[in-house]
XYZ file of N, CA and C in Angstrom:
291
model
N -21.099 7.132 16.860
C -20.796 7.569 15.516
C -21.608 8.810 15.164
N -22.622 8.595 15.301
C -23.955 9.685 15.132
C -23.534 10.387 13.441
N -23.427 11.539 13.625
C -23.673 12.194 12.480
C -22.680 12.444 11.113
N -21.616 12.033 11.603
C -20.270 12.156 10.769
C -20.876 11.986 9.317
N -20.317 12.754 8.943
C -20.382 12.541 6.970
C -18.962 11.930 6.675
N -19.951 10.776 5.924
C -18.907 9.734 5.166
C -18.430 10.393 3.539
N -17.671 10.269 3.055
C -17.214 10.560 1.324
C -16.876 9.509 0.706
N -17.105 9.276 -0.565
C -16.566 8.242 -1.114
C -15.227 8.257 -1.609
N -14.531 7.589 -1.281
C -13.099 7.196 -1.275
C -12.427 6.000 -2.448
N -11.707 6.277 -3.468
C -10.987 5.289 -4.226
C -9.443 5.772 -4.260
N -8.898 4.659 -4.535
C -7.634 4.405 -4.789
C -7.081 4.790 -6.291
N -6.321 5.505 -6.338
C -5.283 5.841 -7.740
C -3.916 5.204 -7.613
N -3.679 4.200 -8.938
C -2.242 4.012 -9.061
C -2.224 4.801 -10.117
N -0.884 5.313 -9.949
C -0.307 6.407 -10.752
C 1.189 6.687 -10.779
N 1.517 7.446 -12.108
C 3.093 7.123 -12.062
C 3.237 9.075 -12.253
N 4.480 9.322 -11.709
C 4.749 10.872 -12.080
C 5.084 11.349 -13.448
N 4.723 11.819 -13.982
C 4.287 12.540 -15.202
C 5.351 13.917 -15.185
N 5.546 14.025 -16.581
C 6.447 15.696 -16.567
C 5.932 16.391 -17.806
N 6.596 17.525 -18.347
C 5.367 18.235 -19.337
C 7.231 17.902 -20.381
N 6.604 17.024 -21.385
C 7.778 17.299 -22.532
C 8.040 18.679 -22.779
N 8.887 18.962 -24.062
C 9.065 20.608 -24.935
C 8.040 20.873 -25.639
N 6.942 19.535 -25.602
C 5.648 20.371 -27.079
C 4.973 20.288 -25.746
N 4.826 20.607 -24.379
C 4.103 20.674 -23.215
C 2.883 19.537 -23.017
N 2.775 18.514 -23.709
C 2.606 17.446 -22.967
C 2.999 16.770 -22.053
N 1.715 15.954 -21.400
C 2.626 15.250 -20.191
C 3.321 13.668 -20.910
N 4.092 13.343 -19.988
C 4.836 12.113 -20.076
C 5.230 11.427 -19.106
N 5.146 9.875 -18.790
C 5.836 9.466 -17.509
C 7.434 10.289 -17.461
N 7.798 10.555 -16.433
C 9.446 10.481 -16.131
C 10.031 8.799 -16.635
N 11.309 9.559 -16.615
C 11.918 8.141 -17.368
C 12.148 6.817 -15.982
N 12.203 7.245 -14.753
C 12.329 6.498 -14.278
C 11.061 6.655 -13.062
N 9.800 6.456 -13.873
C 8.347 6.478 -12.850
C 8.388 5.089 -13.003
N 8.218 5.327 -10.900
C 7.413 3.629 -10.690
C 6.097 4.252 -10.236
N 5.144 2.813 -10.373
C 3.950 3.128 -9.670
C 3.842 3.361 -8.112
N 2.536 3.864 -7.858
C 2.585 4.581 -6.301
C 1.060 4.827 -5.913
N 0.406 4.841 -5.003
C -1.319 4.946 -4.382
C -1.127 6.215 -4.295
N -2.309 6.938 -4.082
C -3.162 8.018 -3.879
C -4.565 7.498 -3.423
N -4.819 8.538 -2.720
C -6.527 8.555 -2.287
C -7.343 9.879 -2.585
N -8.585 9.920 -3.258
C -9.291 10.609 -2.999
C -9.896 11.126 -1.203
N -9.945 12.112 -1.050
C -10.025 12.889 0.469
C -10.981 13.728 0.246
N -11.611 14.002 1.556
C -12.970 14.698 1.367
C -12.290 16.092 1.035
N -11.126 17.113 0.427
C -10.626 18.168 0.011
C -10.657 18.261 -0.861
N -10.409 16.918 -1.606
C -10.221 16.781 -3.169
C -10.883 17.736 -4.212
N -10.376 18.426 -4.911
C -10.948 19.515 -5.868
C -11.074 18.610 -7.245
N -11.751 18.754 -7.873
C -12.218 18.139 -9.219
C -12.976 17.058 -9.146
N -12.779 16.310 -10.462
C -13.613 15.156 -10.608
C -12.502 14.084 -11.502
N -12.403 12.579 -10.968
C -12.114 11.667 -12.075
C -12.650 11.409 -13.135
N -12.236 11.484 -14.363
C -13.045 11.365 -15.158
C -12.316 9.783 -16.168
N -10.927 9.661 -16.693
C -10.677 8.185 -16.823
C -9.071 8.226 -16.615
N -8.907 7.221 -16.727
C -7.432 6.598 -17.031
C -6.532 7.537 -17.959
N -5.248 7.909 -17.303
C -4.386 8.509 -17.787
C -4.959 10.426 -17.644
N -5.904 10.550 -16.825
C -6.098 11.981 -16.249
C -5.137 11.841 -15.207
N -4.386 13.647 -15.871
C -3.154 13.962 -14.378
C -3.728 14.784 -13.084
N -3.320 13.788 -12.208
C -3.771 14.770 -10.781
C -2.440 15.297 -10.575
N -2.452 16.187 -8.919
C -1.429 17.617 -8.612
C -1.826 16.428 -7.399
N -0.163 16.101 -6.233
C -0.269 15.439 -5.350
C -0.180 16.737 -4.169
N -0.323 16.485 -3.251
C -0.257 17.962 -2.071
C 1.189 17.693 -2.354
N 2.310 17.329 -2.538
C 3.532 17.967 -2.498
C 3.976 18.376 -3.926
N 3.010 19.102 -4.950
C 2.860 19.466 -6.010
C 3.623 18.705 -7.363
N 3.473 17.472 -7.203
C 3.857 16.411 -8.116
C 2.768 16.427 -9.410
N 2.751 16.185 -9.980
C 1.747 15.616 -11.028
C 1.608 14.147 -11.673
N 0.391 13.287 -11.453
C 0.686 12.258 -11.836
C -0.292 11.973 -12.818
N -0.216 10.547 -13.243
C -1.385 10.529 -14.516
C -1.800 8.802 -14.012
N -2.885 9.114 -13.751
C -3.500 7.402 -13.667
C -3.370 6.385 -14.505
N -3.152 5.169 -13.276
C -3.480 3.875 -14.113
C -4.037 2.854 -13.606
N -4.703 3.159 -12.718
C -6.389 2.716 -12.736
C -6.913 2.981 -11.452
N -8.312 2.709 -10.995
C -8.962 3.513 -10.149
C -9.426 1.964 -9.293
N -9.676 2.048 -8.111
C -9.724 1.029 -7.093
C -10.604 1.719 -6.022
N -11.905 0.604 -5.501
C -12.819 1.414 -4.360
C -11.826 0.940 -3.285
N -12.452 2.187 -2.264
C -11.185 2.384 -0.833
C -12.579 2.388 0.016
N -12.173 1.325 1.303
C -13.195 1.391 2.152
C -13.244 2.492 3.077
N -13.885 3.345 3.450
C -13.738 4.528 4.178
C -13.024 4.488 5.334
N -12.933 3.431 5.956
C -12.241 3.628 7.455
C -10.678 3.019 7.021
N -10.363 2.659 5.767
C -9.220 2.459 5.257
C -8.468 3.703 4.761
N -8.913 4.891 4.613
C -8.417 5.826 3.861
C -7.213 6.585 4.712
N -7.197 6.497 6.095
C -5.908 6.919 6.618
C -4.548 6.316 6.063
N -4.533 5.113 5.545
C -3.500 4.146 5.437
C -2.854 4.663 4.201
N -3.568 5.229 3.082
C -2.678 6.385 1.858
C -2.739 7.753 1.928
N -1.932 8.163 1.332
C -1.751 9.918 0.947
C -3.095 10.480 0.227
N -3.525 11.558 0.046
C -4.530 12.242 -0.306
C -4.312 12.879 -1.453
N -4.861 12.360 -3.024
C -4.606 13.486 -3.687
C -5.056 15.216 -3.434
N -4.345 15.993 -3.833
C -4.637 17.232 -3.634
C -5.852 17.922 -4.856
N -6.050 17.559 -6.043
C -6.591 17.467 -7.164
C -6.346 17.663 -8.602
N -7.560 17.265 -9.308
C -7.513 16.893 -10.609
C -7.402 17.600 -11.555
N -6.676 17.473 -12.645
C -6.702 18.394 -14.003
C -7.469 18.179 -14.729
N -7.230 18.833 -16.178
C -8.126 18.493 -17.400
C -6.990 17.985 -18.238
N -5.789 17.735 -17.729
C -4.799 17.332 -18.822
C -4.851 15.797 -18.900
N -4.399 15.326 -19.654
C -4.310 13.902 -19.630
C -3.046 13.040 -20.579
N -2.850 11.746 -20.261
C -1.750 11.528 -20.704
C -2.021 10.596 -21.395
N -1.617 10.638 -22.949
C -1.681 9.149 -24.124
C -1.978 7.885 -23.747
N -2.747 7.298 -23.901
C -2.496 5.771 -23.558
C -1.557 4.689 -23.619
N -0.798 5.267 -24.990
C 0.233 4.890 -25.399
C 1.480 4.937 -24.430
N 1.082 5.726 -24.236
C 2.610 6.352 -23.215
C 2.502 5.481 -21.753
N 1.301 5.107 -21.399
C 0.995 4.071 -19.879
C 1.122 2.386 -20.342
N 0.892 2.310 -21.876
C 0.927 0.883 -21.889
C 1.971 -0.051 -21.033
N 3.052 0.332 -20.929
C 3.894 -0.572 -19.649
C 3.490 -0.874 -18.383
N 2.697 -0.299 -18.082
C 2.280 0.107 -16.308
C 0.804 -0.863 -16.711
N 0.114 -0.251 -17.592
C -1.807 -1.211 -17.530
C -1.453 -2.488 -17.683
């Protein structure tokens, strides 16, 4: 093993998000939930529930809740690409929490 640098790794469920006409975000009308992983690329920081991440195939999603990922587990999900400063109502996730 020797020297490898480990990162800390969690799990995002999250649903895809779109920007309404007053440019807020919003689930899509027909978002199901779906995993993400934090990856040692990851740009930003989590900060809570209902912050939208950018997926590498330039999706945008908005969390609904955060889960520790054991490091040698992290091949098994997709990698978020990173985090915004936007965030989405609480109101608007109550179906999904």
């Amino acid at each position: 093993m020797g020297d490898r640098k480990k990162y800390v790794t969690h799990l995002f469920d999250g649903v895809i998000v779109e920007q309404n006409l007053s440019g807020h975000f919003e689930p899509k009308s027909d978002a199901m939930p779906h995993t993400w992983r934090t990856g040692k690329h990851t740009k930003g920081q989590f900060k809570q529930i209902g912050q939208v991440f950018l997926t590498e195939n330039g999706q945008m999603v908005a969390v609904l809740r955060q889960t520790p990922l054991a490091f040698n587990q992290r091949h098994d999900y997709t990698p978020l690409q990173r985090w915004t400063s936007e965030q989405v109502a609480p109101e608007l996730l109550k179906q999904w929490l």
